[in-house]
Amino acid sequence: MATIGLDKLYYAPITEDSNGNETYGTPVQLAKAISAELSIELNEATLFADDGQAEAVKEFKFGTLSLGVDDLGNENAVALVGARIDANGVLVSSGEDVSRYVAIGFRAKKSNGKYKYFWLYRVLFGIPATSLATKGDSITFSTPTIEGTILQRNKVDGANKHLWKAEVTENESNTAIINAWYDAVYEPSYAQNNNGGNN
């Protein structure tokens, strides 16, 4: 079913242990969302045998997330791309700034009024793009765009998989999950449903 809206854009900071396994901090609202474009790159291979295609493999390689937001804000620029705020409250950026991995959560409204919720588990953003224009005869809003690379996380889940995304559409049976979606980054449970766990 088609989506007709986008809102509730959050990020959760990531800390890593000595093995690179992620621990997620408390989700924080990032900005008011204008757009989100997600594209995926795959590793692909085809085995030919007996003059034909015998096997094909397609695996997640990485993704790209482009977010249009109303205003990134100083604190979010510090959290995402390693900028700093000086003693006078001025946001300063340097060539030595290092972006930080975060998880990104948002929801998209569907045409039936229900929402689809997402968490992207490991995203690294680059410097936001800014578009400015002088004021003319009509009002034109200029808003920042920030682009990030989506990677699978290092930590494995309960099915021994490296996750990169979780998504769910709200319904009567998952109210508790939906209500807690932004309390913490979602961790899957395979206690009752082990679909894909043994693949």
CSV table of C-alpha atoms in Angstrom, one decimal:
chain,number,residue,atom,x,y,z
A,1,MET,CA,0.0,0.0,0.0
A,2,ALA,CA,1.3,3.5,-0.9
A,3,THR,CA,2.7,5.9,1.7
A,4,ILE,CA,1.5,9.5,1.9
A,5,GLY,CA,3.5,10.9,4.8
A,6,LEU,CA,6.7,10.9,6.8
A,7,ASP,CA,7.4,12.1,10.4
A,8,LYS,CA,8.9,11.3,13.8
A,9,LEU,CA,12.5,11.2,12.6
A,10,TYR,CA,14.8,10.1,15.5
A,11,TYR,CA,18.4,9.0,15.9
A,12,ALA,CA,20.1,6.9,18.6
A,13,PRO,CA,23.8,7.3,19.3
A,14,ILE,CA,26.0,4.2,19.0
A,15,THR,CA,28.8,3.2,21.3
A,16,GLU,CA,31.0,0.2,20.4
A,17,ASP,CA,32.9,-2.3,22.5
A,18,SER,CA,36.4,-3.6,21.8
A,19,ASN,CA,34.9,-6.0,19.2
A,20,GLY,CA,32.9,-3.3,17.4
A,21,ASN,CA,29.6,-4.5,18.7
A,22,GLU,CA,27.0,-1.8,19.0
A,23,THR,CA,25.1,-0.5,22.0
A,24,TYR,CA,22.4,2.0,21.3
A,25,GLY,CA,21.7,5.1,23.4
A,26,THR,CA,18.3,6.6,24.0
A,27,PRO,CA,16.6,7.8,20.8
A,28,VAL,CA,16.5,11.6,20.3
A,29,GLN,CA,14.3,13.5,17.9
A,30,LEU,CA,16.5,14.6,14.9
A,31,ALA,CA,14.4,17.2,13.1
A,32,LYS,CA,11.1,17.6,11.3
A,33,ALA,CA,11.2,15.3,8.3
A,34,ILE,CA,10.6,16.5,4.8
A,35,SER,CA,11.8,13.5,2.7
A,36,ALA,CA,13.6,10.3,3.0
A,37,GLU,CA,15.1,8.4,0.1
A,38,LEU,CA,16.6,5.0,0.7
A,39,SER,CA,18.5,3.1,-2.0
A,40,ILE,CA,20.2,-0.3,-1.7
A,41,GLU,CA,23.3,-1.7,-3.3
A,42,LEU,CA,23.6,-5.5,-3.6
A,43,ASN,CA,26.5,-7.9,-4.1
A,44,GLU,CA,25.5,-10.2,-7.0
A,45,ALA,CA,27.0,-13.3,-8.4
A,46,THR,CA,25.7,-15.8,-11.0
A,47,LEU,CA,27.1,-19.4,-11.4
A,48,PHE,CA,26.7,-20.8,-14.9
A,49,ALA,CA,26.8,-24.6,-15.5
A,50,ASP,CA,25.7,-26.9,-18.3
A,51,ASP,CA,25.3,-23.9,-20.6
A,52,GLY,CA,22.9,-22.1,-18.3
A,53,GLN,CA,22.4,-20.2,-15.1
A,54,ALA,CA,22.7,-22.7,-12.2
A,55,GLU,CA,22.7,-20.4,-9.2
A,56,ALA,CA,22.3,-16.7,-8.3
A,57,VAL,CA,23.2,-14.9,-5.1
A,58,LYS,CA,22.1,-11.4,-4.1
A,59,GLU,CA,23.2,-10.0,-0.7
A,60,PHE,CA,23.0,-6.7,1.0
A,61,LYS,CA,26.1,-4.6,0.4
A,62,PHE,CA,25.2,-1.1,1.7
A,63,GLY,CA,22.5,1.5,1.4
A,64,THR,CA,22.2,5.2,1.0
A,65,LEU,CA,19.8,7.4,3.0
A,66,SER,CA,19.1,10.9,1.9
A,67,LEU,CA,17.1,13.0,4.4
A,68,GLY,CA,15.5,16.3,3.8
A,69,VAL,CA,14.8,18.1,7.1
A,70,ASP,CA,13.5,21.5,8.2
A,71,ASP,CA,16.6,22.3,10.3
A,72,LEU,CA,19.4,20.1,11.5
A,73,GLY,CA,20.3,22.2,14.5
A,74,ASN,CA,23.7,22.6,16.3
A,75,GLU,CA,23.3,19.8,18.8
A,76,ASN,CA,22.4,17.3,16.0
A,77,ALA,CA,25.3,18.5,13.9
A,78,VAL,CA,27.6,17.8,16.8
A,79,ALA,CA,26.1,14.3,17.3
A,80,LEU,CA,26.1,13.3,13.7
A,81,VAL,CA,29.1,14.8,11.9
A,82,GLY,CA,31.4,15.7,14.8
A,83,ALA,CA,31.1,19.5,14.5
A,84,ARG,CA,31.8,21.5,17.7
A,85,ILE,CA,30.1,24.4,19.5
A,86,ASP,CA,32.6,27.0,20.8
A,87,ALA,CA,32.4,29.1,24.0
A,88,ASN,CA,30.3,31.7,22.2
A,89,GLY,CA,27.7,29.1,21.0
A,90,VAL,CA,28.9,29.2,17.4
A,91,LEU,CA,28.9,25.9,15.5
A,92,VAL,CA,32.3,25.4,13.9
A,93,SER,CA,33.3,22.6,11.5
A,94,SER,CA,36.8,21.5,10.7
A,95,GLY,CA,38.6,19.2,8.3
A,96,GLU,CA,39.3,16.9,11.2
A,97,ASP,CA,35.7,16.4,12.2
A,98,VAL,CA,34.7,12.7,12.3
A,99,SER,CA,31.1,11.6,11.7
A,100,ARG,CA,29.6,9.2,14.2
A,101,TYR,CA,27.5,6.1,13.6
A,102,VAL,CA,23.9,6.3,14.7
A,103,ALA,CA,20.7,4.4,14.3
A,104,ILE,CA,17.9,6.2,12.5
A,105,GLY,CA,14.2,5.7,13.1
A,106,PHE,CA,11.1,7.2,11.4
A,107,ARG,CA,7.6,6.3,10.3
A,108,ALA,CA,5.6,6.7,7.1
A,109,LYS,CA,1.9,7.1,7.0
A,110,LYS,CA,0.0,4.8,4.6
A,111,SER,CA,-3.0,5.6,2.6
A,112,ASN,CA,-5.2,3.6,5.0
A,113,GLY,CA,-4.2,5.8,8.0
A,114,LYS,CA,-1.9,3.2,9.5
A,115,TYR,CA,1.9,3.8,9.9
A,116,LYS,CA,4.9,1.8,8.9
A,117,TYR,CA,7.8,2.2,11.4
A,118,PHE,CA,11.5,1.8,10.6
A,119,TRP,CA,14.9,1.5,12.3
A,120,LEU,CA,18.1,1.6,10.3
A,121,TYR,CA,20.6,0.1,12.6
A,122,ARG,CA,23.9,1.7,11.5
A,123,VAL,CA,24.2,4.9,9.5
A,124,LEU,CA,27.1,7.2,8.9
A,125,PHE,CA,26.2,10.7,7.7
A,126,GLY,CA,28.3,13.1,5.7
A,127,ILE,CA,28.4,16.9,5.9
A,128,PRO,CA,24.9,18.3,5.3
A,129,ALA,CA,24.2,20.0,1.9
A,130,THR,CA,22.8,23.5,2.1
A,131,SER,CA,20.9,25.3,-0.6
A,132,LEU,CA,20.4,29.1,-0.2
A,133,ALA,CA,18.6,31.5,-2.5
A,134,THR,CA,17.9,35.2,-2.3
A,135,LYS,CA,14.4,36.4,-1.7
A,136,GLY,CA,12.4,37.1,-4.8
A,137,ASP,CA,8.8,37.7,-5.8
A,138,SER,CA,7.6,34.5,-4.1
A,139,ILE,CA,8.6,32.7,-1.0
A,140,THR,CA,10.9,29.7,-1.4
A,141,PHE,CA,12.0,27.5,1.5
A,142,SER,CA,15.6,26.4,1.6
A,143,THR,CA,16.2,23.4,3.8
A,144,PRO,CA,19.2,21.2,4.5
A,145,THR,CA,19.7,17.7,3.1
A,146,ILE,CA,21.9,15.1,4.8
A,147,GLU,CA,23.1,11.9,3.2
A,148,GLY,CA,24.3,8.8,5.0
A,149,THR,CA,25.6,5.4,4.2
A,150,ILE,CA,23.6,2.5,5.7
A,151,LEU,CA,25.7,-0.5,6.8
A,152,GLN,CA,24.8,-3.8,8.5
A,153,ARG,CA,25.7,-3.7,12.2
A,154,ASN,CA,28.6,-5.6,13.6
A,155,LYS,CA,26.6,-7.2,16.5
A,156,VAL,CA,24.6,-10.3,15.6
A,157,ASP,CA,21.0,-10.7,16.6
A,158,GLY,CA,19.4,-13.8,18.2
A,159,ALA,CA,19.4,-15.6,14.9
A,160,ASN,CA,23.1,-14.9,14.4
A,161,LYS,CA,22.4,-12.3,11.6
A,162,HIS,CA,23.9,-8.9,11.0
A,163,LEU,CA,20.8,-6.6,10.8
A,164,TRP,CA,20.6,-3.4,8.8
A,165,LYS,CA,16.9,-2.6,9.0
A,166,ALA,CA,13.7,-3.4,11.0
A,167,GLU,CA,10.3,-2.3,9.8
A,168,VAL,CA,6.7,-3.0,11.0
A,169,THR,CA,3.2,-1.8,10.0
A,170,GLU,CA,1.0,-1.1,12.9
A,171,ASN,CA,-2.0,-3.4,13.5
A,172,GLU,CA,-4.1,-4.5,16.4
A,173,SER,CA,-1.7,-7.3,17.5
A,174,ASN,CA,1.5,-5.1,17.8
A,175,THR,CA,0.3,-2.1,19.8
A,176,ALA,CA,2.9,-2.7,22.5
A,177,ILE,CA,5.8,-2.7,20.0
A,178,ILE,CA,4.5,0.4,18.2
A,179,ASN,CA,4.0,2.3,21.5
A,180,ALA,CA,7.7,1.5,22.5
A,181,TRP,CA,9.2,2.1,19.1
A,182,TYR,CA,11.0,5.3,20.0
A,183,ASP,CA,11.8,4.3,23.6
A,184,ALA,CA,14.8,2.3,22.4
A,185,VAL,CA,16.2,0.9,19.1
A,186,TYR,CA,14.2,-2.2,18.3
A,187,GLU,CA,15.8,-5.6,19.0
A,188,PRO,CA,14.1,-8.6,17.4
A,189,SER,CA,12.8,-11.5,19.4
A,190,TYR,CA,12.8,-15.0,18.0
A,191,ALA,CA,11.2,-16.7,21.0
A,192,GLN,CA,7.9,-17.5,19.2
A,193,ASN,CA,8.6,-16.7,15.5
A,194,ASN,CA,12.0,-17.9,14.1
A,195,ASN,CA,11.3,-17.0,10.4
A,196,GLY,CA,14.6,-16.8,8.7
A,197,GLY,CA,16.5,-17.7,11.8
A,198,ASN,CA,18.0,-20.9,10.3
A,199,ASN,CA,18.6,-19.7,6.8
